Short mmCIF file of C-alpha atoms and ligand atoms in Angstrom, two decimals:
data_model
loop_
_atom_site.label_atom_id
_atom_site.label_comp_id
_atom_site.label_asym_id
_atom_site.label_seq_id
_atom_site.Cartn_x
_atom_site.Cartn_y
_atom_site.Cartn_z
CA MET A 213 -22.23 5.49 -19.20
CA LYS A 214 -20.92 3.41 -16.38
CA ARG A 215 -19.80 5.19 -13.46
CA THR A 216 -16.30 5.23 -11.77
CA GLN A 217 -15.63 3.83 -8.45
CA ILE A 218 -14.90 7.47 -7.16
CA GLN A 219 -18.10 8.81 -8.61
CA ARG A 220 -20.20 6.16 -6.81
CA ALA A 221 -18.17 6.46 -3.47
CA ARG A 222 -18.86 10.15 -3.72
CA ALA A 223 -22.55 9.50 -4.21
CA GLY A 224 -22.43 7.27 -1.09
CA GLU A 225 -22.53 3.92 -2.85
CA VAL A 226 -20.47 1.10 -1.41
CA THR A 227 -20.00 -1.03 -4.79
CA PRO A 228 -19.29 -4.51 -4.80
CA ALA A 229 -15.54 -3.90 -5.77
CA MET A 230 -15.50 -2.13 -2.11
CA GLU A 231 -17.45 -4.79 -0.57
CA ARG A 232 -14.71 -7.24 -2.00
CA VAL A 233 -11.96 -5.17 -0.69
CA ALA A 234 -13.24 -4.45 2.55
CA GLU A 235 -13.40 -8.19 2.94
CA ARG A 236 -9.69 -8.62 1.83
CA GLU A 237 -8.56 -6.00 4.07
CA ASN A 238 -10.80 -6.75 7.18
CA ARG A 239 -12.09 -3.06 6.90
CA ASP A 240 -15.48 -1.44 7.27
CA PRO A 241 -16.96 -1.19 3.75
CA GLU A 242 -17.91 2.48 4.48
CA PHE A 243 -14.36 3.22 5.41
CA VAL A 244 -13.34 1.97 1.99
CA ARG A 245 -15.85 4.01 0.51
CA GLU A 246 -14.77 7.27 2.34
CA GLN A 247 -11.09 6.56 1.43
CA VAL A 248 -12.09 6.18 -2.21
CA ALA A 249 -14.37 9.20 -2.36
CA ASP A 250 -11.74 11.55 -0.70
CA GLY A 251 -9.14 10.03 -3.38
CA GLN A 252 -6.88 8.82 -0.42
CA ALA A 253 -7.10 5.36 -2.11
CA VAL A 254 -7.91 3.80 -5.55
CA ILE A 255 -9.38 0.58 -6.64
CA PRO A 256 -8.08 0.13 -10.08
CA ASN A 257 -10.94 -1.70 -11.92
CA ASN A 258 -11.53 -1.21 -15.47
CA HIS A 259 -15.18 -1.85 -16.43
CA ALA A 260 -13.80 -4.45 -19.07
CA HIS A 261 -11.41 -6.41 -16.63
CA ASP A 262 -13.74 -9.27 -16.06
CA SER A 263 -11.24 -11.37 -14.41
CA LEU A 264 -10.03 -9.08 -12.05
CA ASP A 265 -10.36 -9.67 -8.02
CA PRO A 266 -10.45 -5.92 -6.75
CA MET A 267 -7.89 -4.62 -4.44
CA ILE A 268 -7.19 -1.18 -2.99
CA ILE A 269 -4.17 0.94 -3.02
CA GLY A 270 -3.87 3.77 -0.13
CA ARG A 271 -1.91 4.27 2.93
CA GLU A 272 -4.48 3.20 5.22
CA PHE A 273 -4.39 -0.48 3.76
CA ALA A 274 -1.76 -3.26 3.59
CA THR A 275 1.33 -1.96 1.62
CA LYS A 276 0.75 -3.51 -2.17
CA VAL A 277 3.56 -4.17 -4.38
CA ASN A 278 3.51 -4.08 -8.20
CA ALA A 279 5.71 -6.22 -10.64
CA ASN A 280 6.61 -4.97 -14.00
CA ILE A 281 6.64 -7.46 -16.73
CA GLY A 282 6.90 -7.22 -20.47
CA ASN A 283 9.07 -8.03 -23.28
CA SER A 284 11.75 -5.60 -25.05
CA GLU A 285 13.04 -5.61 -28.81
CA THR A 286 14.92 -8.62 -28.19
CA THR A 287 12.42 -10.89 -26.85
CA SER A 288 8.68 -10.86 -28.14
CA ASP A 289 6.88 -14.15 -27.31
CA ILE A 290 3.35 -14.27 -25.66
CA GLU A 291 3.87 -17.44 -23.83
CA GLY A 292 6.98 -16.23 -22.20
CA GLU A 293 5.03 -12.98 -21.30
CA LEU A 294 2.13 -15.00 -19.92
CA ARG A 295 4.59 -17.06 -17.73
CA LYS A 296 5.96 -14.05 -16.17
CA LEU A 297 2.28 -12.94 -15.57
CA HIS A 298 1.68 -16.17 -13.72
CA THR A 299 5.06 -16.11 -12.12
CA ALA A 300 4.40 -12.52 -10.75
CA VAL A 301 1.11 -13.37 -9.41
CA HIS A 302 2.15 -16.87 -7.95
CA TYR A 303 4.82 -14.89 -5.99
CA GLY A 304 2.45 -12.23 -4.76
CA ALA A 305 2.31 -9.18 -7.04
CA ASP A 306 -0.64 -7.03 -6.30
CA THR A 307 -0.72 -5.31 -9.67
CA VAL A 308 1.49 -5.99 -12.67
CA MET A 309 2.50 -3.29 -15.41
CA ASP A 310 2.98 -4.59 -18.78
CA LEU A 311 5.78 -2.46 -19.96
CA SER A 312 6.34 -4.29 -23.43
CA THR A 313 8.12 -2.36 -25.89
CA GLY A 314 9.00 -5.11 -28.50
CA GLY A 315 6.29 -6.95 -30.68
CA ASN A 316 2.79 -8.51 -30.30
CA LEU A 317 1.89 -5.47 -27.94
CA ASN A 318 -1.66 -5.66 -28.80
CA GLU A 319 -1.64 -9.59 -28.47
CA ILE A 320 0.36 -9.57 -25.19
CA ARG A 321 -1.76 -6.77 -23.39
CA GLU A 322 -5.02 -8.64 -24.46
CA ALA A 323 -3.48 -12.15 -22.91
CA ASN A 324 -2.51 -10.18 -19.93
CA VAL A 325 -5.98 -8.63 -19.09
CA ASP A 326 -7.49 -11.96 -19.84
CA HIS A 327 -5.48 -14.15 -17.32
CA ALA A 328 -4.58 -11.27 -14.73
CA PRO A 329 -6.78 -11.48 -11.40
CA VAL A 330 -4.74 -8.40 -10.39
CA PRO A 331 -4.87 -4.98 -11.94
CA VAL A 332 -2.81 -4.40 -15.11
CA GLY A 333 -1.22 -1.23 -15.54
CA THR A 334 0.58 0.19 -18.82
CA VAL A 335 2.77 3.23 -20.15
CA PRO A 336 0.79 3.91 -23.53
CA ILE A 337 3.43 6.11 -24.97
CA TYR A 338 5.59 2.87 -25.22
CA GLU A 339 3.06 1.52 -27.68
CA ALA A 340 2.37 5.06 -29.20
CA ILE A 341 6.38 5.35 -30.03
CA LYS A 342 6.26 2.19 -32.26
CA HIS A 343 4.18 4.10 -34.70
CA VAL A 344 6.27 6.55 -35.78
CA ASP A 345 9.81 6.69 -37.02
CA ASP A 346 10.99 9.71 -34.80
CA PRO A 347 9.58 10.67 -31.02
CA ALA A 348 9.13 14.01 -32.53
CA ASP A 349 6.72 12.69 -35.14
CA LEU A 350 4.07 11.78 -32.20
CA THR A 351 0.97 13.67 -32.57
CA HIS A 352 -1.73 14.36 -29.91
CA GLU A 353 -4.17 12.09 -31.83
CA LEU A 354 -1.68 9.21 -32.09
CA LEU A 355 -1.52 9.54 -28.32
CA LEU A 356 -5.15 9.76 -27.46
CA ASP A 357 -6.01 6.94 -29.77
CA THR A 358 -3.57 4.61 -28.28
CA ILE A 359 -4.69 5.64 -24.52
CA GLU A 360 -8.35 5.18 -25.76
CA LYS A 361 -7.62 1.51 -27.42
CA GLN A 362 -5.73 0.46 -24.28
CA ALA A 363 -8.62 1.56 -22.08
CA GLU A 364 -10.94 -0.40 -24.16
CA GLN A 365 -8.59 -3.55 -23.82
CA GLY A 366 -9.55 -3.33 -20.29
CA VAL A 367 -6.17 -1.80 -18.75
CA ASP A 368 -6.70 -0.86 -15.27
CA TYR A 369 -4.30 1.93 -14.61
CA MET A 370 -1.85 3.85 -16.92
CA THR A 371 1.29 5.69 -16.24
CA ILE A 372 0.70 9.19 -17.75
CA HIS A 373 3.88 11.57 -17.75
CA ALA A 374 1.77 14.57 -18.03
CA GLY A 375 3.95 16.28 -15.39
CA ILE A 376 7.22 17.15 -17.36
CA LEU A 377 6.72 20.34 -18.79
CA MET A 378 9.05 22.20 -21.12
CA GLU A 379 9.92 25.00 -18.38
CA HIS A 380 11.07 22.03 -16.17
CA LEU A 381 13.86 20.86 -18.82
CA PRO A 382 16.42 23.32 -18.12
CA LEU A 383 16.23 22.34 -14.38
CA THR A 384 17.82 18.87 -15.48
CA ASP A 385 20.94 20.48 -17.12
CA GLY A 386 23.36 19.96 -13.76
CA ARG A 387 22.12 16.38 -13.21
CA LYS A 388 24.67 13.49 -12.99
CA THR A 389 22.19 11.22 -14.93
CA GLY A 390 19.95 13.54 -16.86
CA ILE A 391 16.27 12.46 -17.66
CA VAL A 392 15.97 8.55 -16.97
CA SER A 393 12.52 7.87 -17.13
CA ARG A 394 11.73 6.43 -20.59
CA GLY A 395 8.62 8.16 -21.07
CA GLY A 396 10.43 11.24 -19.68
CA SER A 397 13.27 11.27 -22.09
CA ILE A 398 10.74 10.66 -25.03
CA LEU A 399 8.52 13.70 -24.15
CA ALA A 400 11.53 15.94 -23.36
CA GLN A 401 12.79 15.19 -26.98
CA TRP A 402 9.32 15.82 -28.29
CA MET A 403 9.04 19.33 -26.55
CA GLU A 404 12.62 20.32 -27.56
CA GLU A 405 12.15 19.47 -31.24
CA ASN A 406 8.72 20.64 -31.71
CA GLY A 407 8.64 23.70 -29.49
CA MET A 408 5.59 22.82 -27.92
CA GLN A 409 4.03 21.98 -24.31
CA ASN A 410 3.93 18.19 -23.24
CA PRO A 411 1.32 16.96 -25.44
CA LEU A 412 0.12 14.73 -22.61
CA TYR A 413 -0.44 18.05 -20.36
CA ALA A 414 -2.06 19.66 -23.23
CA LYS A 415 -4.49 16.93 -23.78
CA PHE A 416 -4.85 15.87 -19.92
CA ASP A 417 -8.61 16.98 -20.13
CA ALA A 418 -9.30 14.52 -23.05
CA ILE A 419 -7.49 11.69 -21.40
CA CYS A 420 -9.37 12.33 -18.35
CA GLU A 421 -12.78 11.85 -20.17
CA ILE A 422 -11.45 8.64 -21.79
CA PHE A 423 -10.24 7.39 -18.13
CA ALA A 424 -13.84 8.31 -16.48
CA GLU A 425 -15.69 6.26 -19.43
CA HIS A 426 -13.89 3.04 -18.71
CA ASP A 427 -12.66 3.91 -15.18
CA VAL A 428 -9.10 3.72 -15.55
CA THR A 429 -7.01 5.10 -13.00
CA PHE A 430 -4.16 7.51 -13.44
CA SER A 431 -0.75 6.78 -12.35
CA LEU A 432 0.64 9.96 -12.93
CA GLY A 433 4.20 9.37 -13.97
CA ASP A 434 7.40 10.95 -12.77
CA GLY A 435 9.57 11.67 -16.02
CA LEU A 436 11.87 13.77 -13.90
CA ARG A 437 12.47 11.31 -11.32
CA PRO A 438 16.08 11.19 -10.22
CA GLY A 439 18.46 8.28 -11.49
CA SER A 440 20.86 8.93 -9.18
CA ILE A 441 21.54 9.45 -5.62
CA ALA A 442 23.29 12.77 -6.58
CA ASP A 443 19.88 13.94 -8.62
CA ALA A 444 17.72 13.13 -5.67
CA SER A 445 15.32 15.88 -4.15
CA ASP A 446 16.38 18.49 -6.82
CA GLU A 447 14.46 21.24 -8.40
CA ALA A 448 13.43 19.54 -11.35
CA GLN A 449 12.03 16.59 -9.33
CA PHE A 450 9.93 18.79 -6.85
CA ALA A 451 8.82 21.10 -9.96
CA GLU A 452 7.18 18.18 -11.80
CA LEU A 453 5.85 17.22 -8.41
CA ASP A 454 3.96 20.44 -7.93
CA THR A 455 2.44 19.69 -11.65
CA LEU A 456 1.47 16.41 -10.59
CA GLY A 457 -0.44 17.86 -7.38
CA GLU A 458 -2.23 20.34 -10.02
CA LEU A 459 -3.16 17.38 -12.14
CA THR A 460 -4.40 15.21 -9.35
CA ARG A 461 -6.88 17.80 -8.78
CA THR A 462 -7.86 17.90 -12.36
CA ALA A 463 -8.37 14.32 -12.47
CA TRP A 464 -10.44 14.24 -9.29
CA ASP A 465 -12.52 16.97 -11.04
CA HIS A 466 -13.38 14.64 -13.66
CA SER A 467 -14.42 11.77 -11.44
CA VAL A 468 -11.07 9.96 -11.83
CA GLN A 469 -8.93 7.99 -9.70
CA VAL A 470 -5.52 8.83 -9.13
CA MET A 471 -2.09 7.90 -7.76
CA VAL A 472 1.25 9.27 -8.25
CA GLU A 473 4.34 7.85 -9.01
CA GLY A 474 7.84 8.70 -7.18
CA PRO A 475 11.51 8.15 -7.22
CA GLY A 476 13.82 6.42 -8.30
CA HIS A 477 17.22 6.86 -6.21
CA VAL A 478 16.86 8.78 -2.93
CA PRO A 479 19.40 8.48 -0.13
CA MET A 480 17.90 7.09 3.12
CA ASP A 481 17.94 10.30 4.97
CA GLN A 482 15.59 12.04 2.06
CA VAL A 483 12.95 9.12 1.62
CA ALA A 484 10.52 10.08 4.26
CA ASP A 485 10.62 13.80 3.36
CA ASN A 486 9.95 12.64 -0.32
CA VAL A 487 6.72 10.62 0.82
CA GLU A 488 5.70 13.48 3.03
CA ARG A 489 6.13 16.30 0.38
CA GLN A 490 4.05 14.21 -2.08
CA GLN A 491 1.51 13.53 0.33
CA SER A 492 1.06 17.30 1.10
CA VAL A 493 1.58 18.27 -2.68
CA CYS A 494 -0.98 16.14 -3.86
CA ASP A 495 -3.64 15.86 -1.26
CA GLY A 496 -3.06 12.63 -0.08
CA ALA A 497 -3.46 10.77 -3.31
CA PRO A 498 -1.61 7.37 -3.05
CA PHE A 499 2.25 7.43 -3.33
CA TYR A 500 3.64 4.51 -5.67
CA VAL A 501 7.19 4.58 -5.39
CA LEU A 502 9.98 2.85 -7.56
CA GLY A 503 12.15 1.55 -4.88
CA PRO A 504 13.87 4.08 -4.17
CA LEU A 505 17.47 2.64 -4.57
CA VAL A 506 19.47 4.09 -1.40
CA THR A 507 22.83 3.72 -3.05
CA ASP A 508 24.02 3.44 -6.63
CA VAL A 509 26.94 0.83 -5.89
CA ALA A 510 25.41 -2.39 -6.28
CA PRO A 511 24.25 -3.21 -9.72
CA GLY A 512 23.25 -7.05 -9.59
CA TYR A 513 21.76 -6.61 -6.31
CA ASP A 514 19.31 -3.76 -6.87
CA HIS A 515 16.31 -5.68 -5.57
CA ILE A 516 17.98 -5.29 -2.17
CA THR A 517 19.41 -1.84 -2.35
CA SER A 518 15.94 -0.56 -3.46
CA ALA A 519 13.90 -2.69 -0.87
CA ILE A 520 15.53 -1.04 1.74
CA GLY A 521 14.31 2.23 0.50
CA ALA A 522 10.88 0.90 -0.24
CA THR A 523 10.60 0.02 3.49
CA GLU A 524 11.46 3.24 4.72
CA ALA A 525 8.97 4.66 1.93
CA ALA A 526 6.22 2.35 3.18
CA ARG A 527 6.95 3.31 6.58
CA ALA A 528 6.58 7.10 5.89
CA GLY A 529 3.22 6.42 3.79
CA ALA A 530 3.77 5.14 0.64
CA ALA A 531 0.84 3.03 -0.55
CA MET A 532 2.47 0.78 -3.47
CA LEU A 533 5.71 -0.42 -4.22
CA CYS A 534 7.09 -0.97 -7.70
CA TYR A 535 9.37 -3.83 -7.23
CA VAL A 536 13.12 -3.81 -8.58
CA THR A 537 14.72 -7.08 -9.71
CA PRO A 538 18.43 -8.27 -9.47
CA LYS A 539 18.54 -7.17 -13.27
CA GLU A 540 17.81 -3.46 -12.77
CA HIS A 541 20.19 -1.40 -14.79
CA LEU A 542 21.57 -4.53 -16.52
CA GLY A 543 19.16 -6.37 -18.44
CA LEU A 544 15.58 -7.68 -18.94
CA PRO A 545 14.51 -9.57 -16.05
CA GLU A 546 13.72 -13.44 -16.32
CA GLU A 547 11.25 -15.31 -14.50
CA GLU A 548 14.07 -16.32 -11.65
CA ASP A 549 14.77 -12.24 -11.31
CA VAL A 550 10.76 -11.67 -10.94
CA ARG A 551 10.60 -14.25 -8.20
CA ASP A 552 13.59 -12.68 -6.31
CA GLY A 553 12.55 -9.08 -6.96
CA LEU A 554 9.03 -9.91 -5.51
CA ALA A 555 10.10 -11.52 -2.51
CA ALA A 556 12.50 -8.70 -1.73
CA TYR A 557 9.45 -6.29 -1.96
CA ARG A 558 6.92 -8.35 -0.23
CA ILE A 559 9.27 -8.51 2.51
CA ALA A 560 9.65 -4.67 2.52
CA ALA A 561 5.80 -4.21 2.37
CA HIS A 562 5.44 -6.55 5.29
CA ALA A 563 8.16 -5.16 7.22
CA ALA A 564 6.63 -1.65 6.98
CA ASP A 565 3.23 -2.86 7.61
CA VAL A 566 4.34 -4.43 10.97
CA ALA A 567 6.26 -1.51 11.95
CA ASN A 568 3.38 0.64 11.18
CA ASP A 569 1.08 -1.41 13.51
CA HIS A 570 -1.31 -2.41 10.58
CA PRO A 571 -3.99 -4.50 12.14
CA GLY A 572 -3.02 -7.96 12.33
CA ALA A 573 0.11 -7.86 10.25
CA ARG A 574 2.33 -9.17 12.95
CA ASP A 575 0.28 -12.22 13.43
CA TRP A 576 1.92 -14.05 10.40
CA ASP A 577 5.48 -13.43 12.16
CA ASP A 578 4.06 -14.71 15.39
CA ALA A 579 3.03 -17.78 13.59
CA LEU A 580 6.13 -18.49 11.84
CA SER A 581 7.88 -18.04 15.13
CA GLU A 582 5.88 -20.51 16.89
CA ALA A 583 6.45 -23.29 14.30
CA ARG A 584 9.85 -22.59 14.38
CA TYR A 585 10.25 -22.75 18.11
CA GLU A 586 8.04 -26.06 18.08
CA PHE A 587 10.42 -27.26 15.28
CA ASP A 588 7.20 -27.87 13.16
CA TRP A 589 9.31 -27.75 10.01
CA ARG A 590 6.24 -28.38 7.79
CA ARG A 591 4.31 -25.59 9.25
CA GLN A 592 7.29 -23.19 8.94
CA PHE A 593 7.49 -24.06 5.22
CA ASP A 594 3.94 -23.50 4.77
CA LEU A 595 4.00 -20.24 6.45
CA ALA A 596 7.18 -18.96 4.88
CA LEU A 597 6.91 -16.04 2.33
CA ASP A 598 8.52 -18.38 -0.17
CA PRO A 599 7.53 -21.74 0.89
CA GLU A 600 9.00 -23.39 -2.13
CA ARG A 601 12.49 -21.90 -1.44
CA ALA A 602 12.28 -22.27 2.27
CA GLN A 603 11.94 -26.08 1.96
CA THR A 604 14.62 -26.50 -0.69
CA TYR A 605 17.17 -24.68 1.39
CA HIS A 606 16.19 -27.10 4.26
CA ASP A 607 16.24 -30.18 2.35
CA GLN A 608 19.60 -29.58 0.45
CA THR A 609 21.25 -30.77 3.56
CA LEU A 610 18.54 -32.81 5.42
CA PRO A 611 15.95 -34.12 3.03
CA GLY A 612 14.65 -36.96 4.73
CA ASP A 613 11.13 -37.09 6.24
CA ASN A 614 12.68 -37.84 9.54
CA TYR A 615 14.23 -34.57 9.72
CA LYS A 616 10.82 -32.69 9.30
CA GLU A 617 10.21 -33.24 12.88
CA ALA A 618 13.97 -32.86 13.96
CA ARG A 619 15.23 -30.56 16.82
CA PHE A 620 17.72 -29.05 14.75
CA CYS A 621 18.77 -28.12 11.40
CA SER A 622 22.17 -28.22 9.94
CA MET A 623 22.97 -24.53 10.46
CA CYS A 624 24.05 -25.09 14.06
CA GLY A 625 23.61 -28.84 13.95
CA VAL A 626 22.12 -31.07 16.72
CA GLU A 627 24.74 -30.21 19.63
CA PHE A 628 24.73 -26.53 19.26
CA CYS A 629 20.90 -26.12 18.43
CA SER A 630 20.11 -23.17 20.87
CA MET A 631 16.20 -23.71 20.57
CA ARG A 632 16.65 -27.07 21.60
CA ILE A 633 19.08 -26.36 24.38
CA ASP A 634 16.66 -23.57 25.58
CA GLN A 635 13.76 -25.69 25.52
CA ASP A 636 15.34 -28.65 27.44
CA ALA A 637 16.28 -26.11 29.89
CA ARG A 638 12.97 -24.89 30.07
CA ASP A 639 11.61 -28.08 30.41
CA ALA A 640 13.88 -29.23 33.13
CA ASP A 641 12.52 -26.03 35.12
CA GLY A 642 9.12 -27.18 34.38
CA GLU A 643 8.28 -23.80 32.62
CA MET A 644 6.80 -25.11 29.48
CA SER A 645 6.80 -27.94 26.93
CA ALA A 646 5.06 -26.36 24.09
CA ILE A 647 3.48 -22.92 23.07
CA ASP A 648 0.17 -23.20 24.36
CA ASP A 649 -1.12 -19.66 23.02
CA GLU A 650 -0.65 -20.24 19.04
CA THR A 651 -1.67 -17.37 16.75
CA ASP A 652 -4.53 -18.51 14.78
CA LEU A 653 -4.25 -16.86 11.29
CA ARG A 654 -7.71 -17.25 10.46
CA ALA A 655 -8.92 -15.38 13.36
CA SER A 656 -6.37 -12.63 12.79
CA ALA A 657 -7.57 -9.22 12.22
CA ALA A 658 -6.09 -9.39 8.69
CA ALA A 659 -7.21 -12.95 8.13
CA GLU A 660 -6.97 -12.89 4.13
CA VAL A 661 -3.88 -10.58 4.30
CA ASN A 662 -1.96 -13.35 6.80
CA LEU A 663 -2.91 -16.48 5.27
CA PRO A 664 0.04 -17.97 4.06
CA PRO A 665 1.57 -18.55 1.79
CA VAL A 666 0.19 -15.28 0.05
CA GLY A 667 0.84 -12.88 2.40
CA SER A 668 -1.06 -9.91 1.79
CA HIS A 669 -1.98 -11.05 -1.56
CA ASP A 670 -4.80 -13.25 -2.69
CA THR A 671 -4.07 -15.78 -5.18
CA SER A 672 -7.68 -17.60 -5.14
CA GLY A 673 -8.47 -16.08 -8.47
CA VAL A 674 -5.20 -17.09 -10.08
CA PRO A 675 -5.57 -19.99 -12.43
CA GLU A 676 -3.61 -23.14 -11.35
CA LYS A 677 -2.62 -23.50 -15.02
CA VAL A 678 -2.62 -21.22 -17.83
CA GLU A 679 -3.37 -22.69 -21.23
CA ILE A 680 -2.02 -21.04 -24.42
CA ASP A 681 -2.17 -22.52 -27.99
CA GLY A 682 -2.76 -25.97 -26.43
CA VAL A 683 0.34 -25.48 -24.09
CA THR A 684 -0.28 -25.61 -20.42
CA PHE A 685 1.78 -23.58 -18.04
CA THR A 686 2.07 -24.09 -14.17
CA PRO A 687 4.32 -22.54 -11.78
CA GLU A 688 5.89 -25.60 -11.27
CA GLU A 689 6.98 -25.70 -14.68
CA SER A 690 8.48 -22.19 -14.31
CA HIS A 691 10.35 -23.16 -11.40
CA ALA A 692 11.85 -26.67 -12.06
CA ASP A 693 14.43 -26.32 -9.58
CA ASP A 694 11.78 -26.22 -6.74
S1 LIG B 919 20.23 -25.74 14.60
FE1 LIG B 919 20.25 -23.39 15.05
S2 LIG B 919 19.10 -22.66 13.04
FE2 LIG B 919 18.57 -24.82 13.34
S3 LIG B 919 16.69 -24.83 14.35
FE3 LIG B 919 18.42 -24.97 15.82
S4 LIG B 919 18.84 -22.99 16.39
FE4 LIG B 919 17.60 -22.87 14.89
#
């Protein structure tokens, strides 16, 4: 049987995946090995995921962003899902989770794994539930069979809601929004109707054995995460977290990699405490947070309310941020929502890396600022987090080629352009005519992280085109407005 990354790391071996990660993050391979061996970082890397470019998730590395894709009962076509995958990777997702709950689940999952250069995550209970009429009819065998099949298909990490227990359920009685995790609510119903303990908890050792065989990484789900600011940091959430700490150690005993999922909806003043508590309870296992939203009042803008919380969480040590799109709480995201959500979260991740003084992170900011001050518009677009959008917005008012060297834009206009005025004044004083100490991103300590336009994300492994059933999709087709 092939060994897992953590097994090999503990044995002192630097694997090819660790070498690649070290190269991408500009870190010593031995440091990467130590972090994986100690469970402080994970390299989700199913043995069967051949198209994967390995990446690492841990608080000592660049903050990562996950994009959820997938269909629902109302939309179920493979082509649309692959376009979403392509959009997500194109706009910088470090991992994707296929949360499909509609039709063609197997075909969509296989297509995603085949095409994804980033790790693919799933929530297997979403598929298992499709095989029964009532959630209460789920069996241990069905759950294990589903998990095993998805592991064989090459899924790199799975959300397993094993931490929600029967004894936790009464703790949610006084909540404003009850149990909002889909997996959590299914399991709560199952436990109440069957009068038995959570089957994922009861069968956790068996799940560990499957994960060890395929090197699937646990993403221990927080089925009792708060669904509103009012429910944040309550007894139910922290009781489940204690169980997740216990399960983390069990998985490590089975030589399986683990990360732990976190909330949800948390007011700003509690975000850092939540991260520190998880890091303490789960012995430093990487924390993978959903936002969190820091206020509940902005449906339609929840990519913003949650990116604020995500920045704070990453500042405090969260290793991966699960993006939220503007459609959160309102509907299934479309491709443009995926783009907007990813932009918000890549900003959150990078802002935290800059604030945390992650080696080389600020070089990207410096390079863009220099291009801006020099009125090098083309370079400014190239360096932008979303180059297509930056140029589109600029060109809406000043489309001509001659404006690509103009010493103003339409925001302040030629007369009031403060940077032009400042440069003219400095030139008149003989202080400077150009920035002569430009940041060289290729020489940056985080060269791969900072090379635009991918930010902390390597798109070199992303196919320029995806062909499905004779139809070719490109990012441009997905964004004809650019
Ligand atoms: S016009 Fe204003 S916004 Fe535009 S480049 Fe000059 S200072 Fe910046």
